Amino acid sequence: EVHTRRDLKSVIGNMFDETFLITDAVRMIIFVLGLGGIITVLWQELWHRAGELSLLWVSGTTVSELRAMFLVEALGLGIVSLSVGVCAGVGIAWILVKLVNPLSFGWSLSFIVNFWVVALPCLTTFGILTFVSWVLSLRMGRVVAAGRRAYEE
C-alpha cells in the first residue's frame, strides 16, 4: 500500500496525539489536585489563625478589613505558587526536551513555550483562587467568633 507524504504525516500526527492523551489526562488530574490543595491550604489558614484574627477584631479591626487582609494574603500566596509552578514546569519541560529526549531516543524536539497553554490554566487557577478566597472571607465573622470562644476558654 502506497501512502502520500500528506497521508503519512496525518497518520503519524494522529499516533502522536493519541500518545499524549494520557498526558492530558494526567495534567487534568494534577490540576484538580492542585486546586484541592489550594482550597485546603486557604481553609486551614483561615481556621488556624482564628485566634489571631479575633485578637485583631477585639483591638478595633473591622471584619471588612480582616476580609481584605485575608484576600490580599490568599492572592499573594496564589501568585507566588503560580510563579513557582510555571518556572518549575518550564524548567522540567526544557530538561525533558533538551536532555532526556536526545539521550533516550537520539533525537529532540524544538522547545517552544505556547503562551496560552501556560496562561490559560494560570488564569483559570487564579480566578478560582480569587472566588474561593472571597467565599472563605465571607465566613470571617464566624471565624472571629470561634477564635474569640477559643481564646476565652
Short mmCIF file of C-alpha atoms in Angstrom, two decimals:
data_model
loop_
_atom_site.label_atom_id
_atom_site.label_comp_id
_atom_site.label_asym_id
_atom_site.label_seq_id
_atom_site.Cartn_x
_atom_site.Cartn_y
_atom_site.Cartn_z
CA GLU A 1 0.00 0.00 0.00
CA VAL A 2 1.45 3.36 -1.06
CA HIS A 3 0.83 6.50 1.02
CA THR A 4 1.39 10.06 0.06
CA ARG A 5 3.56 12.25 2.21
CA ARG A 6 0.46 14.08 3.49
CA ASP A 7 -1.24 10.77 4.45
CA LEU A 8 1.88 9.62 6.25
CA LYS A 9 2.16 12.90 8.16
CA SER A 10 -1.51 12.66 9.10
CA VAL A 11 -1.14 9.08 10.40
CA ILE A 12 1.99 9.99 12.37
CA GLY A 13 0.30 13.10 13.75
CA ASN A 14 -2.72 11.07 14.90
CA MET A 15 -0.45 8.50 16.56
CA PHE A 16 1.48 11.28 18.28
CA ASP A 17 -1.77 12.89 19.52
CA GLU A 18 -3.03 9.55 20.85
CA THR A 19 0.26 9.07 22.69
CA PHE A 20 -0.27 12.31 24.56
CA LEU A 21 -3.91 11.66 25.54
CA ILE A 22 -2.67 10.13 28.78
CA THR A 23 -0.53 13.21 29.34
CA ASP A 24 -3.60 15.42 29.02
CA ALA A 25 -5.49 13.20 31.48
CA VAL A 26 -2.63 13.33 33.98
CA ARG A 27 -2.40 17.10 33.56
CA MET A 28 -6.11 17.45 34.33
CA ILE A 29 -5.80 15.23 37.42
CA ILE A 30 -2.84 17.30 38.64
CA PHE A 31 -4.80 20.50 38.01
CA VAL A 32 -7.76 19.26 40.09
CA LEU A 33 -5.48 18.02 42.88
CA GLY A 34 -3.66 21.35 42.88
CA LEU A 35 -6.92 23.26 43.23
CA GLY A 36 -7.94 20.94 46.06
CA GLY A 37 -4.62 21.67 47.75
CA ILE A 38 -5.08 25.42 47.36
CA ILE A 39 -8.58 25.30 48.82
CA THR A 40 -7.41 23.15 51.73
CA VAL A 41 -4.48 25.45 52.49
CA LEU A 42 -6.71 28.53 52.47
CA TRP A 43 -9.34 26.86 54.66
CA GLN A 44 -6.72 25.72 57.18
CA GLU A 45 -5.01 29.12 57.12
CA LEU A 46 -8.28 30.81 57.95
CA TRP A 47 -9.18 28.48 60.83
CA HIS A 48 -5.62 28.22 62.16
CA ARG A 49 -5.47 31.99 62.54
CA ALA A 50 -8.88 32.31 64.19
CA GLY A 51 -7.35 33.43 67.50
CA GLU A 52 -5.11 35.98 65.83
CA LEU A 53 -7.99 37.32 63.75
CA SER A 54 -10.17 37.57 66.86
CA LEU A 55 -7.45 39.50 68.65
CA LEU A 56 -7.23 41.91 65.71
CA TRP A 57 -11.03 42.27 65.77
CA VAL A 58 -11.07 42.97 69.52
CA SER A 59 -8.34 45.59 69.05
CA GLY A 60 -10.52 47.50 66.60
CA THR A 61 -10.01 45.97 63.17
CA THR A 62 -13.32 45.63 61.36
CA VAL A 63 -14.48 42.38 59.80
CA SER A 64 -14.27 44.09 56.39
CA GLU A 65 -10.61 44.91 56.99
CA LEU A 66 -9.97 41.34 58.10
CA ARG A 67 -11.62 40.10 54.91
CA ALA A 68 -9.46 42.40 52.80
CA MET A 69 -6.34 41.27 54.65
CA PHE A 70 -7.22 37.61 54.07
CA LEU A 71 -7.93 38.22 50.37
CA VAL A 72 -4.60 40.02 49.86
CA GLU A 73 -2.71 37.22 51.64
CA ALA A 74 -4.53 34.50 49.71
CA LEU A 75 -3.96 36.17 46.34
CA GLY A 76 -0.31 36.78 47.22
CA LEU A 77 0.05 33.10 48.07
CA GLY A 78 -1.59 32.25 44.75
CA ILE A 79 0.72 34.49 42.73
CA VAL A 80 3.82 33.06 44.38
CA SER A 81 2.57 29.48 43.94
CA LEU A 82 1.69 30.00 40.28
CA SER A 83 5.05 31.66 39.60
CA VAL A 84 6.99 28.80 41.19
CA GLY A 85 4.82 26.26 39.36
CA VAL A 86 5.30 27.88 35.95
CA CYS A 87 9.05 28.21 36.44
CA ALA A 88 9.36 24.59 37.61
CA GLY A 89 7.15 23.34 34.78
CA VAL A 90 9.05 25.18 32.07
CA GLY A 91 12.34 24.06 33.59
CA ILE A 92 11.30 20.40 33.70
CA ALA A 93 9.95 20.60 30.15
CA TRP A 94 13.26 22.06 28.95
CA ILE A 95 15.19 19.26 30.70
CA LEU A 96 12.95 16.63 29.10
CA VAL A 97 13.17 18.11 25.60
CA LYS A 98 16.83 19.11 25.53
CA LEU A 99 18.47 16.46 27.73
CA VAL A 100 16.29 13.39 28.21
CA ASN A 101 14.95 13.02 24.65
CA PRO A 102 18.39 13.04 22.97
CA LEU A 103 19.73 10.51 25.49
CA SER A 104 16.69 8.25 25.37
CA PHE A 105 15.61 8.47 21.73
CA GLY A 106 18.56 10.00 19.92
CA TRP A 107 16.51 12.98 18.77
CA SER A 108 14.96 16.11 20.23
CA LEU A 109 12.06 18.44 19.56
CA SER A 110 12.11 22.19 19.27
CA PHE A 111 11.47 23.73 22.67
CA ILE A 112 8.62 26.19 22.14
CA VAL A 113 6.52 27.51 25.01
CA ASN A 114 2.99 28.30 23.84
CA PHE A 115 1.86 31.35 25.83
CA TRP A 116 -1.80 30.29 26.00
CA VAL A 117 -1.02 26.73 27.08
CA VAL A 118 0.67 28.25 30.13
CA ALA A 119 -1.51 31.33 30.64
CA LEU A 120 -4.96 29.72 30.41
CA PRO A 121 -4.51 27.28 33.34
CA CYS A 122 -2.82 30.06 35.34
CA LEU A 123 -5.69 32.47 34.72
CA THR A 124 -8.25 29.76 35.47
CA THR A 125 -6.48 28.83 38.70
CA PHE A 126 -6.15 32.46 39.75
CA GLY A 127 -9.86 33.05 39.04
CA ILE A 128 -10.86 30.02 41.10
CA LEU A 129 -8.45 31.07 43.85
CA THR A 130 -10.00 34.53 43.93
CA PHE A 131 -13.51 33.09 44.11
CA VAL A 132 -12.63 30.58 46.85
CA SER A 133 -10.79 33.25 48.85
CA TRP A 134 -13.79 35.55 48.59
CA VAL A 135 -16.20 32.78 49.69
CA LEU A 136 -13.96 31.88 52.63
CA SER A 137 -13.60 35.54 53.60
CA LEU A 138 -17.39 35.74 53.88
CA ARG A 139 -17.06 33.31 56.80
CA MET A 140 -14.78 35.75 58.61
CA GLY A 141 -17.43 36.66 61.20
CA ARG A 142 -17.81 33.00 62.19
CA VAL A 143 -14.05 32.54 62.31
CA VAL A 144 -13.64 35.57 64.56
CA ALA A 145 -16.40 34.29 66.85
CA ALA A 146 -14.82 30.81 67.01
CA GLY A 147 -11.41 32.32 67.76
CA ARG A 148 -12.89 34.50 70.48
CA ARG A 149 -14.54 31.48 72.12
CA ALA A 150 -11.26 29.51 71.93
CA TYR A 151 -9.35 32.45 73.39
CA GLU A 152 -11.81 32.80 76.29
CA GLU A 153 -11.53 29.10 77.16
#
